[in-house]
Coordinates of C-alpha atoms and ligand atoms in Angstrom, one line a residue:
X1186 CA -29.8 -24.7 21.7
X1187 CA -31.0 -21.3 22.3
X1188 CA -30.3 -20.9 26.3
X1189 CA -32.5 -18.1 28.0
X1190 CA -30.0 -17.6 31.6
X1191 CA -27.0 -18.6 32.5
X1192 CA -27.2 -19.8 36.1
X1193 CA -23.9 -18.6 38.5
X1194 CA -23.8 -20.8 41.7
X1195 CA -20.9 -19.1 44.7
X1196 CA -19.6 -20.4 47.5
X1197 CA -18.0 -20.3 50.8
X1198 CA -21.0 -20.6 52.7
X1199 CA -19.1 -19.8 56.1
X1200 CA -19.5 -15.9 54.7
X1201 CA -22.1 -14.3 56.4
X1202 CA -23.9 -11.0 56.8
X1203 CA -22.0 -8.0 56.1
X1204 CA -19.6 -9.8 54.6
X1205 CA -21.6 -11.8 52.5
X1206 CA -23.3 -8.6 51.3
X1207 CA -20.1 -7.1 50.6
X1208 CA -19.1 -10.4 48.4
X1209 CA -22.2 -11.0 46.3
X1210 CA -21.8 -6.8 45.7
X1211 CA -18.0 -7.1 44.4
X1212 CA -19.1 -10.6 42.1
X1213 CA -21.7 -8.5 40.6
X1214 CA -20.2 -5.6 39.9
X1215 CA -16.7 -8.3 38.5
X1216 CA -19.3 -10.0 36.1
X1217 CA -20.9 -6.6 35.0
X1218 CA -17.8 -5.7 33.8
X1219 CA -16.4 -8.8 31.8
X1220 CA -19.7 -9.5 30.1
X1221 CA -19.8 -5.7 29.5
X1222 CA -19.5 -6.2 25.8
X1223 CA -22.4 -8.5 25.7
X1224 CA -24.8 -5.3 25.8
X1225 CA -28.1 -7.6 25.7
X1226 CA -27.2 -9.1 29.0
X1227 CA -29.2 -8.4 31.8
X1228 CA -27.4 -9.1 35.4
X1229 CA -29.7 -9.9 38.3
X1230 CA -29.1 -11.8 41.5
X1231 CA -32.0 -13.5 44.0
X1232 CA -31.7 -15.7 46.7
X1233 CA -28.1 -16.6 46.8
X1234 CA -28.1 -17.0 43.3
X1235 CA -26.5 -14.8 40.2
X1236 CA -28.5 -14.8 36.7
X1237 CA -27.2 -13.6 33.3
X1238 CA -30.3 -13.8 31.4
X1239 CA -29.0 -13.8 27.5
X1240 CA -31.4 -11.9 25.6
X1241 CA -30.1 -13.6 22.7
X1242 CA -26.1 -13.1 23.4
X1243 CA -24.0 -16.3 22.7
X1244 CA -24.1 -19.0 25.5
X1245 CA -20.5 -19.9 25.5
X1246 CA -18.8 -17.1 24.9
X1247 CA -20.8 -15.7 28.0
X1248 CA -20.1 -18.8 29.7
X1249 CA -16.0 -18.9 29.0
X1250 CA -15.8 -15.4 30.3
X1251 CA -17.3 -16.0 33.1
X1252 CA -15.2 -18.5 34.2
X1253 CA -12.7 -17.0 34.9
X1254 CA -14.3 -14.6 37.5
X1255 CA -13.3 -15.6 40.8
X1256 CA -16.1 -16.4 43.6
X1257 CA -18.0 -18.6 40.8
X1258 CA -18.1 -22.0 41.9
X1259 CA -20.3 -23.3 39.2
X1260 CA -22.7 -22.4 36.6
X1261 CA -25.3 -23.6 34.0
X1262 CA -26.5 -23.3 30.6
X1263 CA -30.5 -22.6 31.2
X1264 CA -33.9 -22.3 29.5
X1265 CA -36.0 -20.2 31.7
X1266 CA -40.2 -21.7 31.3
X1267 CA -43.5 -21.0 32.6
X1268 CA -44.2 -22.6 36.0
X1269 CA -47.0 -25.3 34.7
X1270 CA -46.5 -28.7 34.6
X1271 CA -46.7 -28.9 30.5
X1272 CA -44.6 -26.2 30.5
X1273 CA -41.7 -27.8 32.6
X1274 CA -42.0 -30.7 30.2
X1275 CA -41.7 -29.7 27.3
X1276 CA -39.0 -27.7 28.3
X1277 CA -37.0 -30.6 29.6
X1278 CA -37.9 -32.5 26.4
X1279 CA -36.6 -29.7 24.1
X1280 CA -33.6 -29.3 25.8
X1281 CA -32.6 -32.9 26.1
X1282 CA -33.1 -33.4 22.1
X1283 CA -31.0 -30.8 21.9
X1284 CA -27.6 -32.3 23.5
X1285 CA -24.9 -33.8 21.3
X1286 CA -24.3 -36.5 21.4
X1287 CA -27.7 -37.8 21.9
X1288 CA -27.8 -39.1 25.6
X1289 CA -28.5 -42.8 26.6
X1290 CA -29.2 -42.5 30.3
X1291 CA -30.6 -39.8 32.2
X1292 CA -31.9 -39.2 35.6
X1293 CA -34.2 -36.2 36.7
X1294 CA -33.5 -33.8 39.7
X1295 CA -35.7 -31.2 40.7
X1296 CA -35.6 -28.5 43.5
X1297 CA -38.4 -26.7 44.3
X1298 CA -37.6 -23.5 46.4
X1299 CA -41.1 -22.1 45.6
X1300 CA -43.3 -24.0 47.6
X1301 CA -46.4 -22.4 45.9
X1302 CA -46.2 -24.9 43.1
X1303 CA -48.6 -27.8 43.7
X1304 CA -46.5 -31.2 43.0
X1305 CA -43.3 -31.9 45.5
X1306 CA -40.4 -32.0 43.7
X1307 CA -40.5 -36.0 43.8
X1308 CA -43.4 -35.8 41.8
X1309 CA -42.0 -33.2 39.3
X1310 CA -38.9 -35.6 38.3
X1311 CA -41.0 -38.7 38.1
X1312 CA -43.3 -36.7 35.4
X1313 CA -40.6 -35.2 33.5
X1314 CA -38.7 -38.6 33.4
X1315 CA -42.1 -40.6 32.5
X1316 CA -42.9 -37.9 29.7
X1317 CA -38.8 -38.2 28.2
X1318 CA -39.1 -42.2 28.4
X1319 CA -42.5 -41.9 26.2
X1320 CA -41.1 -38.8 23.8
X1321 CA -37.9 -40.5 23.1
X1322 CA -37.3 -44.0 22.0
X1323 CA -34.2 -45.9 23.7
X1324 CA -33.2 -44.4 26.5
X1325 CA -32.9 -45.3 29.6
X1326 CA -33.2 -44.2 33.3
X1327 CA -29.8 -44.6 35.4
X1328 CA -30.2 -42.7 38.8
X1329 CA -26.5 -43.5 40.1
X1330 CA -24.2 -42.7 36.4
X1331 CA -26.7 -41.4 34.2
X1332 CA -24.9 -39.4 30.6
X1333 CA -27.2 -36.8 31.9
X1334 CA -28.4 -35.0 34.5
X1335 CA -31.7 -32.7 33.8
X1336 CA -31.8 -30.4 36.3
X1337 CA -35.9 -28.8 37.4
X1338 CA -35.0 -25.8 39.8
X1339 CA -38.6 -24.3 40.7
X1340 CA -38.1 -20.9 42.2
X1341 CA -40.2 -18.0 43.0
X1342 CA -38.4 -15.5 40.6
X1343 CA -38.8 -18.4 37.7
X1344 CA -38.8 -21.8 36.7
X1345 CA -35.2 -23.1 35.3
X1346 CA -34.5 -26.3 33.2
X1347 CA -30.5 -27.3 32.8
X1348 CA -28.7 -31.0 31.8
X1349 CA -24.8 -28.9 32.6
X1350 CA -22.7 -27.8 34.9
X1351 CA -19.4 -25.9 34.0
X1352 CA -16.8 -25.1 37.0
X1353 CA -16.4 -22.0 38.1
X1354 CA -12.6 -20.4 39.1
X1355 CA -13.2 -20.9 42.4
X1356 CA -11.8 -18.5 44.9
X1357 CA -13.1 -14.8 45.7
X1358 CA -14.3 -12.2 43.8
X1359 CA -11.3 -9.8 42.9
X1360 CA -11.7 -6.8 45.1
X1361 CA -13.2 -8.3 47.7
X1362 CA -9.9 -8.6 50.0
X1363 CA -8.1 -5.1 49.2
X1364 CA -4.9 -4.4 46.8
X1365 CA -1.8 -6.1 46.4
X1366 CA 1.7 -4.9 44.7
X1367 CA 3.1 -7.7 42.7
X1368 CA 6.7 -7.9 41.4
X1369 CA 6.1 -9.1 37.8
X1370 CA 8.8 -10.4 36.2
X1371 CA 8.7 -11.5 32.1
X1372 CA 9.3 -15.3 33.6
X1373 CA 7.0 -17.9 34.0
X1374 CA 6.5 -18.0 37.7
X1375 CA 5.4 -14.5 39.1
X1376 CA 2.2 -14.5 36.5
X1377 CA 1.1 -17.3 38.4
X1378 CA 2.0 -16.0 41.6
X1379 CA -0.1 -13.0 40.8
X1380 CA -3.1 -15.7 39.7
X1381 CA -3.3 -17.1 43.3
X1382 CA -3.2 -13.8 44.5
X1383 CA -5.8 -12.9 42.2
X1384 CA -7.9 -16.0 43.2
X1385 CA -8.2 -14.5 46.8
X1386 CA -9.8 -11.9 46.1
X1387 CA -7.0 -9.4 46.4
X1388 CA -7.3 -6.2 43.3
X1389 CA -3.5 -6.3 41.3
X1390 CA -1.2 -3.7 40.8
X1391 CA 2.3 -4.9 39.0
X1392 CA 5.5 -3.5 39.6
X1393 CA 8.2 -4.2 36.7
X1394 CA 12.3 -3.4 36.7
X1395 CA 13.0 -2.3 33.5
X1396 CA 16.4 -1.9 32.8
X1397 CA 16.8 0.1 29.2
X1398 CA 18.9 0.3 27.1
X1399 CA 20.2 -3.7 28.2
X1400 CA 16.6 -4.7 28.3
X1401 CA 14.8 -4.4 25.1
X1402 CA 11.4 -2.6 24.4
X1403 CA 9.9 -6.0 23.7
X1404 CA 11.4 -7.2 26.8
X1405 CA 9.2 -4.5 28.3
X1406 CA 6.3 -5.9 25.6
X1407 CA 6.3 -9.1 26.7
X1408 CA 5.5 -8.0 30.5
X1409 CA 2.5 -5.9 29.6
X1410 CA 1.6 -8.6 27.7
X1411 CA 1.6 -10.5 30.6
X1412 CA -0.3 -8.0 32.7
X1413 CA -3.1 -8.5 29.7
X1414 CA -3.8 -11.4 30.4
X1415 CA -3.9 -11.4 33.8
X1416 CA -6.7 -9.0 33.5
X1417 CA -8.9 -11.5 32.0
X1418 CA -9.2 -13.1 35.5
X1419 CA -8.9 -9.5 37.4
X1420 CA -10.2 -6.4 35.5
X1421 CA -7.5 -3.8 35.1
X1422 CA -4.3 -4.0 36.1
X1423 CA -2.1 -1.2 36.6
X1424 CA 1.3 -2.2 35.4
X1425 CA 4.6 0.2 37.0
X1426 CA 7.1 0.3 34.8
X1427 CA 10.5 1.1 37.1
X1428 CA 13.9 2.5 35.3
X1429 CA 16.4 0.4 36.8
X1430 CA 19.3 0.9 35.0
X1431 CA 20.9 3.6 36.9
X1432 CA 20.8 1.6 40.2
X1433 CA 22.1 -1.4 38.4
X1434 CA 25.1 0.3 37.3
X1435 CA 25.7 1.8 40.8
X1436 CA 26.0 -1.6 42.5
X1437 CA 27.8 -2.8 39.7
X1438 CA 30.6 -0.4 40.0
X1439 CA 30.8 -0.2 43.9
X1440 CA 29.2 -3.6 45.1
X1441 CA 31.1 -6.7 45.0
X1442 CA 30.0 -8.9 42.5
X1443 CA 29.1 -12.1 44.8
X1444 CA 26.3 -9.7 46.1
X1445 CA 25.4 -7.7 43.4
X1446 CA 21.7 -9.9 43.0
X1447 CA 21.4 -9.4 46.6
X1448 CA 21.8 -5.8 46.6
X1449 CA 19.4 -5.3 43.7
X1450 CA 16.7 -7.5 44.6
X1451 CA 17.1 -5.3 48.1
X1452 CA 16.3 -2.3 46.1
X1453 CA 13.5 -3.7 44.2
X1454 CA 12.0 -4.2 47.8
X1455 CA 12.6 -0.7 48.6
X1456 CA 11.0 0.6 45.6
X1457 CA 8.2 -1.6 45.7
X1458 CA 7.1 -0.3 49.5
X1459 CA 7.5 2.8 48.3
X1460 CA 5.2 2.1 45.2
X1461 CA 2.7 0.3 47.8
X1462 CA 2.5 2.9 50.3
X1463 CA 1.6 5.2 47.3
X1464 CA -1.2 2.9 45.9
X1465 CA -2.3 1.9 49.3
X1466 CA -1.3 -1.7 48.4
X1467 CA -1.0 -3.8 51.9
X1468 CA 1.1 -6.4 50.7
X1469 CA 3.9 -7.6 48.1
X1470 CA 3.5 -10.7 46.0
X1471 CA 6.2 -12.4 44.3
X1472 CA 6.8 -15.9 42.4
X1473 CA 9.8 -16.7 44.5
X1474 CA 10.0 -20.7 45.5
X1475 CA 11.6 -22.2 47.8
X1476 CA 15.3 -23.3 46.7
X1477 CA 13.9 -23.4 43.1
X1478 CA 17.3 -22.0 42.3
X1479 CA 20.1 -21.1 44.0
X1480 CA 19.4 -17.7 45.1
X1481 CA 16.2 -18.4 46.5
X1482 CA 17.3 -19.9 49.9
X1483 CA 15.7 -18.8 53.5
X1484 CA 19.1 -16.9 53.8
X1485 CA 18.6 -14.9 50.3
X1486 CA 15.2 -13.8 51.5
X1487 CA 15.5 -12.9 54.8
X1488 CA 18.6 -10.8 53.4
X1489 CA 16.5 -9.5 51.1
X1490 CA 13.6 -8.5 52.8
X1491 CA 15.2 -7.3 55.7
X1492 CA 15.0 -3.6 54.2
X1493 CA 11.4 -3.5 53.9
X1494 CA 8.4 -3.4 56.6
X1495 CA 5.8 -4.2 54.2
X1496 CA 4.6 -7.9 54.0
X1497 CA 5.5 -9.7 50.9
X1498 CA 3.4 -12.5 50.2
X1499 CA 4.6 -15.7 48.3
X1500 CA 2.0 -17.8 47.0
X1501 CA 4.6 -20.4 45.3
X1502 CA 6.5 -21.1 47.9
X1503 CA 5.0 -24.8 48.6
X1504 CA 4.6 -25.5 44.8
X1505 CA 7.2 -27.9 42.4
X1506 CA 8.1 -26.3 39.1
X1507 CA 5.9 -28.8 37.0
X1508 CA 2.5 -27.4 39.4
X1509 CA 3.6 -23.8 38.8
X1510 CA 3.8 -24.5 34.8
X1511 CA 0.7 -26.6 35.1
X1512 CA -1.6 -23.4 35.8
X1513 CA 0.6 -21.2 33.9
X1514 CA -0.7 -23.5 30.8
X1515 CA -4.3 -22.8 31.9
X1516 CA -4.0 -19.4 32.2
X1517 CA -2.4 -18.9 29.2
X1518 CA 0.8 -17.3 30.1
X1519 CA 3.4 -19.8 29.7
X1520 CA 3.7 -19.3 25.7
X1521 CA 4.1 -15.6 26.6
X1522 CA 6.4 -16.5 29.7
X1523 CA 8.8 -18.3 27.7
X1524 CA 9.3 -16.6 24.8
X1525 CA 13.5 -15.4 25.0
X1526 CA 13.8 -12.1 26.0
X1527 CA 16.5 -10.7 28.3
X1528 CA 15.3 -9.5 31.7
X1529 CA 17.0 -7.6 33.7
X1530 CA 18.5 -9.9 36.1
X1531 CA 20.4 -12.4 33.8
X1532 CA 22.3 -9.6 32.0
X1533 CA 23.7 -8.5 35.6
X1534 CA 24.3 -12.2 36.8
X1535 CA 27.6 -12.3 38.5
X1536 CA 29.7 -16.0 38.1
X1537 CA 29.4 -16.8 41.8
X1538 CA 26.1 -15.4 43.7
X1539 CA 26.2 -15.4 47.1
X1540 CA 23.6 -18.6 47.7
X1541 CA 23.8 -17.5 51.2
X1542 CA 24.4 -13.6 51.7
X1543 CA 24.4 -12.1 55.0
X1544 CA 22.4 -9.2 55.9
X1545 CA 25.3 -7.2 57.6
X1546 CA 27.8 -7.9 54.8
X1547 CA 25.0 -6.5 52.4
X1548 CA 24.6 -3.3 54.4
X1549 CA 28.3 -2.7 54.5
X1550 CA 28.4 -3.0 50.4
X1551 CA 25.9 -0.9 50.3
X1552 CA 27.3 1.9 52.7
X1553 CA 29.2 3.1 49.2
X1554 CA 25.6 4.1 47.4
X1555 CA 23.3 6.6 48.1
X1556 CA 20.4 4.4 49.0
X1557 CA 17.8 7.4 49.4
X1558 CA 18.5 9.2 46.4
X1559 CA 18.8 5.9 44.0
X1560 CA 15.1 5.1 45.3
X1561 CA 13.9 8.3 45.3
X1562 CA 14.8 8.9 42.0
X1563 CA 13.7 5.9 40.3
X1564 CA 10.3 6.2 42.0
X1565 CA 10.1 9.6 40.5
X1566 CA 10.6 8.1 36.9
X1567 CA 8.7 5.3 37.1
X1568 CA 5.3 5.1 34.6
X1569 CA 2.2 3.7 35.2
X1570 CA 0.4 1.8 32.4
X1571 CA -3.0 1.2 33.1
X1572 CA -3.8 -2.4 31.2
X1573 CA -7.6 -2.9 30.8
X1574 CA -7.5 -6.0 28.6
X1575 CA -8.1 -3.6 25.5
X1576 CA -5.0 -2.2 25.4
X1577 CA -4.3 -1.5 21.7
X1578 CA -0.4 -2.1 21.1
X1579 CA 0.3 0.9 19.5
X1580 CA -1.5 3.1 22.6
X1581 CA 1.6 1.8 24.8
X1582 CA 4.6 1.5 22.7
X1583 CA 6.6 4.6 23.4
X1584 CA 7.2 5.0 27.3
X1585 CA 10.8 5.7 26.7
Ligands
ATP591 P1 10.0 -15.5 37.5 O1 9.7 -16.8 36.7 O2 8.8 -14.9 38.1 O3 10.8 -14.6 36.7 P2 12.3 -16.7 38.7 O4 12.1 -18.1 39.0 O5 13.0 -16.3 37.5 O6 10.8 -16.0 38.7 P3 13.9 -14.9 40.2 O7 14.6 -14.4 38.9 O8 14.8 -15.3 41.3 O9 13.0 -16.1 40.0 O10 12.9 -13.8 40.6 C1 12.2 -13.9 41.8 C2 11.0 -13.0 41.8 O11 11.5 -11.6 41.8 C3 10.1 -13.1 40.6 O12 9.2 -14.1 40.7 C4 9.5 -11.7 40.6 O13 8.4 -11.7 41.5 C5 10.6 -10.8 41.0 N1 11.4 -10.2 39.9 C6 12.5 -10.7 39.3 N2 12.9 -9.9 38.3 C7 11.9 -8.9 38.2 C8 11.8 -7.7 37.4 N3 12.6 -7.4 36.4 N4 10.7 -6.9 37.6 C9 9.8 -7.2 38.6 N5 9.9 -8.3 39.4 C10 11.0 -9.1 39.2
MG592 MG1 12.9 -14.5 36.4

């Protein structure tokens, strides 16, 4: 079938106003950009409503990139007609020859916004349904569990035939709720933490700890790779590549080793705020979970955080393991998530972590390090790598 628009139907109806202004400008502007190779497209909104009207681009591939921009609740495949009745049904008959598998039982709904148009939109539904009952032989009209649903919407900027409706990602549009730093790991848990964030509408920045020579370039691979992807649901994402190593090797020699993952997950903190303030970035996010492992108990954190003013947000923290993987299958970053590079926290995993490390003990480890001058100077060297989603590999293969 040759579809004419695709329909985009958003949400939360409790936005109003400015703010509603301010959302249907930052979904426009979000679908503008992932349908910008579709250069035939033309992007219009009316009414509460968002159009993509083809121009002959591809349906679905318009339709599985748009599904992943946040602030879409739903949308549908349409064939735009004339607003006369003969118009309207042969329109409906066209399209509903054209589904595969043929349908048995329908059910016709219209909506008729424009009130210009002569017949209520009772009347419309009962002639399209009497006109497919005589086109077609053998089917059937079911108004509680019809196969199909053809869908009349009458409206004063055009009349609109669809028998589909695809879910949308929910959430807001990206952008809409201001910038977030998040601590991206190459593991499978803080990709999805920066999804939810995502899904709320906050714009992502990623922070990484690279820790080179130990780690290895494709370690470092693997996370932008991550980044990528995560730009299919969020436009670009700038990725911060942080040298770690010389900090690691500081609290290696003068830390003792029950609090050596403390002590360095106190200075990723540290460098992150620093990062955020610099980027304006509100907020933190990481894919810590509750007591998923042992170093992720209420003590660890509040030890942990305890250096930092900044908020860190953790969108995990209520989710099991098998939920977390569940949506890191469905956006596609679990294959990439598991695959077995080194990072740079299991090749400085002490025997016996502190499960429980004390905030006072930590400062008094850390009294032998020059705090100040290890941050300063691995925020000095860190890199930024913008990631659009077209990142050719070879643009970003030599940061070190
Ligand atoms: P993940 O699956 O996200 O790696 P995890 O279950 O392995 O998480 P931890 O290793 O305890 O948990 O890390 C907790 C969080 O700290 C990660 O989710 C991530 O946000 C952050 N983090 C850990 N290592 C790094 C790193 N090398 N660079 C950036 N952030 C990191
Ligand atoms: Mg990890």
């Amino acid at each position: 079938m040759n579809y004419d628009v695709i329909l985009i139907r958003y949400g939360e109806l409790a936005l109003k106003g400015k703010n509603r202004d301010q959302f249907e400008e930052t979904l426009l502007r979000n679908v503008r950009n992932i349908l910008e190779d579709h250069k035939q497209v033309e992007i219009y909104r009316r009414y509460g409503r968002m159009y993509v009207q083809l121009n002959g681009e591809n349906a679905e591939e318009v339709m599985t990139k748009l599904q992943r921009v946040f602030g879409i609740t739903s949308l549908s495949p349409t064939i735009e007609v004339e607003q006369t009745e003969e118009a309207i049904k042969e329109g409906a008959l066209r399209l509903f020859q054209s589904l595969e598998p043929q349908p048995r039982t329908f059910r016709v709904d219209t909506r008729r916004a424009d009130k210009r148009f002569p017949k209520s939109s009772m009347d419309v539904s009962r002639m399209v349904g009497t006109y497919l009952l005589r086109s077609i032989e053998g089917i059937k009209v079911d108004l509680h569990q019809p196969d199909v649903n053809v869908h009349v919407e009458i409206r004063t900027e055009g009349t609109f035939i669809s028998c589909q409706t695809l879910p949308g990602a929910g959430g807001l549009p990206v952008g809409a709720s201001g910038k977030v730093l998040l601590l991206l790991s190459g593991g499978i848990d803080s990709p999805v933490a920066g999804w939810m964030t995502l899904k709320r509408g906050v714009r992502l920045e990623a922070i990484h700890y690279h820790s080179y020579p130990y780690t290895s370039e494709r370690a470092l691979q693997k996370v932008k790779d991550l980044a990528e992807q995560l730009t299919k649901w969020g436009g670009t994402v700038r990725l911060h590549v942080v040298p770690f190593t010389e900090v690691q090797t500081a609290i290696r020699e003068h830390c003792p080793e029950e609090y050596n993952i403390t002590i360095m997950r106190r200075f990723m903190m540290r460098i992150a705020e620093k990062v955020a303030q610099k980027r304006k970035a509100l907020a933190l996010a990481t894919g810590e979970s509750l007591g998923q492992v042992a170093s992720q108990t209420l003590e660890s954190m509040y030890t942990i955080e305890n250096v930092v003013k900044i908020p860190i947000l953790r969108p995990l923290v209520g989710m099991d393991k098998s939920e977390i993987t569940d949506i890191s299958r469905k956006i596609d970053t679990f294959e990439l998530s598991i695959l077995p590079y080194e990072d740079c926290c299991t090749i400085f995993t002490p025997k016996n972590p502190a499960t429980r490390p004390r905030v006072e003990l930590a400062e008094r480890y850390e009294e032998k390090l020059d705090i100040d001058a290890l941050v300063i100077d691995a925020v000095m060297r860190t890199e930024m790598v913008e990631i659009t989603g077209k990142t050719k590999k070879d643009d970003i293969a030599d940061l070190f």
